[in-house]
Tab-separated table of C-alpha atoms in Angstrom:
chain	number	residue	atom	x	y	z
A	525	VAL	CA	8.458	5.124	16.441
A	526	LEU	CA	5.614	3.686	14.784
A	527	PHE	CA	2.373	5.811	14.658
A	528	PRO	CA	-0.413	3.296	14.573
A	529	THR	CA	-1.574	1.624	11.524
A	530	THR	CA	-3.481	-1.539	9.955
A	531	VAL	CA	-1.075	-3.971	8.216
A	532	THR	CA	-2.058	-7.278	6.760
A	533	LEU	CA	0.296	-9.539	4.818
A	534	HIS	CA	-0.338	-12.289	2.566
A	535	PRO	CA	0.897	-16.370	1.707
A	536	GLY	CA	2.193	-16.063	-1.572
A	537	GLU	CA	3.164	-12.168	-1.831
A	538	LEU	CA	6.520	-10.113	-1.467
A	539	THR	CA	6.124	-7.194	0.865
A	540	VAL	CA	8.739	-4.006	0.320
A	541	LEU	CA	8.983	-1.956	3.251
A	542	SER	CA	11.177	0.932	2.093
A	543	GLY	CA	12.124	4.533	3.416
A	544	PRO	CA	14.963	6.843	3.935
A	545	SER	CA	17.579	5.544	7.583
A	546	GLY	CA	15.461	6.132	10.831
A	547	SER	CA	11.736	5.377	9.083
A	548	GLY	CA	10.632	2.772	11.382
A	549	LYS	CA	10.712	0.176	8.720
A	550	THR	CA	13.240	-2.025	11.134
A	551	THR	CA	11.205	-1.510	14.279
A	552	LEU	CA	8.215	-2.809	11.560
A	553	LEU	CA	10.268	-5.498	11.090
A	554	SER	CA	11.049	-6.588	14.503
A	555	ILE	CA	7.401	-6.178	15.745
A	556	LEU	CA	6.550	-8.147	13.066
A	557	GLY	CA	9.146	-10.872	13.987
A	558	LEU	CA	8.275	-10.981	17.912
A	559	VAL	CA	11.270	-8.829	18.819
A	560	LEU	CA	9.986	-6.034	19.546
A	561	ARG	CA	6.539	-5.676	21.420
A	562	PRO	CA	4.629	-2.901	20.370
A	563	THR	CA	3.126	-0.542	23.175
A	564	GLU	CA	-0.236	-0.391	21.265
A	565	GLY	CA	-2.691	-2.029	18.902
A	566	ARG	CA	-2.376	-6.178	18.449
A	567	LEU	CA	-0.212	-8.373	16.791
A	568	ARG	CA	-1.905	-12.111	15.229
A	569	LEU	CA	-0.641	-14.680	13.032
A	570	ASP	CA	-3.454	-16.829	11.422
A	571	ASP	CA	-5.997	-15.554	13.441
A	572	ARG	CA	-3.980	-16.084	16.924
A	573	ASP	CA	-3.553	-13.045	18.718
A	574	ILE	CA	0.106	-13.125	19.547
A	575	THR	CA	0.816	-9.801	21.013
A	576	ASP	CA	0.946	-11.311	25.016
A	577	LEU	CA	2.826	-14.382	24.460
A	578	PRO	CA	5.212	-14.711	27.670
A	579	GLU	CA	8.890	-14.054	26.391
A	580	THR	CA	9.083	-18.277	26.419
A	581	ALA	CA	6.113	-19.083	24.346
A	582	ALA	CA	7.335	-15.905	22.239
A	583	ALA	CA	10.867	-17.090	21.748
A	584	THR	CA	9.216	-20.837	20.484
A	585	LEU	CA	7.477	-19.488	18.270
A	586	ARG	CA	10.029	-17.051	16.788
A	587	LEU	CA	12.119	-20.487	16.281
A	588	HIS	CA	9.593	-22.370	14.478
A	589	SER	CA	7.063	-20.217	12.575
A	590	PHE	CA	9.472	-17.076	11.498
A	591	GLY	CA	12.945	-16.982	9.710
A	592	PHE	CA	15.051	-14.263	9.304
A	593	VAL	CA	17.762	-13.477	6.611
A	594	PHE	CA	20.638	-10.012	8.241
A	595	GLN	CA	21.764	-7.894	5.836
A	596	GLN	CA	25.302	-9.568	7.074
A	597	PRO	CA	24.471	-13.410	6.962
A	598	MET	CA	25.661	-14.172	9.896
A	599	LEU	CA	27.473	-17.580	9.293
A	600	ILE	CA	30.172	-18.726	11.582
A	601	GLU	CA	33.098	-20.119	10.819
A	602	GLY	CA	34.708	-22.920	11.645
A	603	LEU	CA	31.431	-25.066	10.953
A	604	SER	CA	30.578	-26.271	7.191
A	605	VAL	CA	28.059	-24.847	5.134
A	606	ARG	CA	25.929	-28.231	5.685
A	607	GLU	CA	26.535	-27.621	9.850
A	608	ASN	CA	26.112	-23.821	9.468
A	609	ILE	CA	22.119	-24.747	7.989
A	610	LEU	CA	21.620	-27.460	10.457
A	611	LEU	CA	22.363	-25.332	13.660
A	612	ALA	CA	18.488	-23.944	13.236
A	613	VAL	CA	17.093	-27.053	13.444
A	614	ALA	CA	19.628	-27.576	16.673
A	615	MET	CA	18.421	-24.605	18.115
A	616	GLN	CA	14.613	-25.642	18.027
A	617	GLY	CA	15.820	-28.463	20.520
A	618	ASP	CA	16.264	-31.339	17.931
A	619	ARG	CA	18.632	-33.560	16.547
A	620	PRO	CA	19.525	-33.247	12.886
A	621	THR	CA	18.041	-35.983	11.236
A	622	ALA	CA	18.203	-37.953	8.113
A	623	ALA	CA	14.982	-36.111	6.834
A	624	ALA	CA	16.857	-32.809	8.163
A	625	GLN	CA	20.286	-33.650	6.708
A	626	ALA	CA	18.324	-34.786	3.212
A	627	LYS	CA	16.476	-30.827	3.366
A	628	THR	CA	19.639	-28.956	3.658
A	629	MET	CA	21.124	-30.862	0.300
A	630	ALA	CA	17.795	-30.394	-1.210
A	631	LEU	CA	17.845	-26.625	-0.249
A	632	LEU	CA	21.385	-26.089	-1.363
A	633	ALA	CA	20.708	-27.529	-4.641
A	634	ASP	CA	17.844	-25.282	-4.915
A	635	LEU	CA	19.422	-22.553	-4.275
A	636	GLY	CA	22.389	-23.399	-6.933
A	637	LEU	CA	24.984	-23.924	-4.003
A	638	GLU	CA	25.619	-27.690	-5.287
A	639	GLY	CA	28.865	-28.913	-3.940
A	640	THR	CA	28.931	-26.813	-1.079
A	641	ALA	CA	28.088	-28.358	1.643
A	642	PRO	CA	31.475	-29.220	3.128
A	643	LEU	CA	32.638	-26.127	2.305
A	644	GLN	CA	34.039	-23.062	5.404
A	645	PRO	CA	31.873	-19.910	4.622
A	646	ARG	CA	35.117	-18.329	3.830
A	647	LEU	CA	35.665	-20.003	0.169
A	648	LEU	CA	32.724	-18.563	-0.316
A	649	SER	CA	31.233	-15.660	-2.300
A	650	GLY	CA	28.894	-12.980	-0.272
A	651	GLY	CA	26.347	-13.566	-2.680
A	652	MET	CA	26.780	-17.317	-1.777
A	653	LYS	CA	26.559	-16.653	2.149
A	654	GLN	CA	23.361	-14.733	1.909
A	655	ARG	CA	22.347	-17.662	-0.187
A	656	VAL	CA	23.293	-20.418	2.650
A	657	SER	CA	21.540	-18.206	4.671
A	658	ILE	CA	18.372	-18.177	2.765
A	659	ALA	CA	18.803	-21.724	3.429
A	660	ARG	CA	19.047	-21.630	7.377
A	661	ALA	CA	16.157	-19.584	7.385
A	662	LEU	CA	14.181	-22.142	5.174
A	663	VAL	CA	15.903	-25.463	7.076
A	664	LYS	CA	12.620	-25.259	9.747
A	665	ASP	CA	9.558	-24.814	7.448
A	666	PRO	CA	9.013	-20.830	8.247
A	667	ALA	CA	5.696	-19.876	7.967
A	668	VAL	CA	7.084	-16.225	7.753
A	669	LEU	CA	10.226	-14.889	6.187
A	670	LEU	CA	11.930	-12.093	7.282
A	671	CYS	CA	14.675	-9.987	5.586
A	672	ASP	CA	16.602	-6.970	6.658
A	673	GLU	CA	17.925	-5.178	3.467
A	674	PRO	CA	19.237	-8.847	2.544
A	675	THR	CA	20.942	-7.816	-0.890
A	676	SER	CA	22.672	-4.175	0.843
A	677	ALA	CA	26.171	-5.838	0.712
A	678	LEU	CA	26.007	-7.510	-2.526
A	679	ASP	CA	26.657	-6.394	-6.286
A	680	ALA	CA	24.473	-6.195	-8.784
A	681	GLU	CA	24.162	-9.311	-10.166
A	682	SER	CA	24.057	-10.779	-6.519
A	683	GLY	CA	21.710	-9.162	-5.331
A	684	GLN	CA	19.444	-10.226	-8.389
A	685	ALA	CA	19.754	-13.631	-7.701
A	686	VAL	CA	18.881	-12.802	-4.024
A	687	MET	CA	15.643	-11.551	-4.540
A	688	GLN	CA	14.713	-13.768	-7.639
A	689	ILE	CA	14.815	-16.733	-5.094
A	690	LEU	CA	12.484	-14.849	-2.162
A	691	LYS	CA	10.363	-13.897	-5.110
A	692	ARG	CA	9.738	-17.460	-5.957
A	693	ILE	CA	9.947	-18.592	-2.071
A	694	ALA	CA	7.563	-16.159	-1.797
A	695	LEU	CA	5.134	-16.933	-5.062
A	696	GLU	CA	5.543	-20.890	-4.922
A	697	GLU	CA	6.058	-22.149	-1.219
A	698	ARG	CA	3.039	-19.864	-0.040
A	699	ARG	CA	4.839	-17.969	2.270
A	700	VAL	CA	4.619	-14.182	3.805
A	701	VAL	CA	7.769	-12.701	2.695
A	702	VAL	CA	8.795	-9.258	3.865
A	703	VAL	CA	11.824	-7.250	2.317
A	704	VAL	CA	13.499	-4.218	4.214
A	705	SER	CA	15.317	-2.381	1.413
A	706	HIS	CA	16.026	1.545	0.621
A	707	ASP	CA	17.397	0.207	-2.859
A	708	ALA	CA	15.427	0.551	-5.243
A	709	ARG	CA	16.761	-2.088	-7.405
A	710	VAL	CA	14.223	-4.665	-4.594
A	711	PHE	CA	11.625	-2.232	-6.256
A	712	PRO	CA	10.252	-4.287	-9.269
A	713	TYR	CA	10.459	-7.737	-7.197
A	714	ALA	CA	7.347	-6.780	-4.990
A	715	ASP	CA	4.443	-7.569	-5.149
A	716	ARG	CA	3.084	-4.808	-2.572
A	717	LEU	CA	5.211	-1.990	-1.338
A	718	LEU	CA	4.676	-0.401	1.884
A	719	LYS	CA	6.931	2.989	2.018
A	720	ILE	CA	7.396	4.324	5.516
A	721	GLU	CA	8.413	7.795	6.551
A	722	ASN	CA	8.676	9.348	10.036
A	723	GLY	CA	6.987	6.092	11.238
A	724	ARG	CA	3.941	6.197	8.882
A	725	ILE	CA	2.990	4.257	6.655
A	726	VAL	CA	2.476	7.070	3.363
A	727	ALA	CA	1.727	4.440	0.855
A	728	ASP	CA	0.852	0.902	0.190
A	729	THR	CA	1.025	0.196	-3.487
A	730	ARG	CA	0.015	-3.544	-4.819
A	731	GLU	CA	1.278	-3.937	-8.275
A	732	ARG	CA	2.202	-7.479	-10.200
A	733	TYR	CA	5.712	-7.128	-12.063
A	734	THR	CA	7.840	-9.721	-13.654
A	735	SER	CA	11.086	-10.241	-13.491
């Protein structure tokens, strides 16, 4: 349950939603991603009210404007790294074009995954798998990137690498990036930290960190 609140998220910022289990942070993330509908209030994207979109229209908007990164990478064994990423393009109803193939390879290079395109996910480390999931989210060029505990299953070094990537994506690519986490090691990467307790935002802190 979330109590009434107003939150405006800005391109170029990495916002962290923090709070104990059951506080409402994942519920808020699900509402932001059109996975859940709010029972009260309005949801807007670029001045467009998207609260009451029909489910088909909401699903289309999710596919084209939102990228999702989860606690577990959720890669499909039996598909190569390249095929896992291009699956996001296929889900949009598009055939993977030469441009999509080139973008996939560019993302892999940008994320430090050169040479992994033909590999099966089982051959990758946990941190590498999570970076593949970030590439899968970015290949469709979403305006909003929503990440649910993206570092919780990773060791400290891999988690740091993932957060550095997410920070750079927000800053350099001017995307809205939201990260749900209760891991204090994530906080230094935040441009904005929203603390949620019992369904209420109890603190909203903006600060530029260097990381």
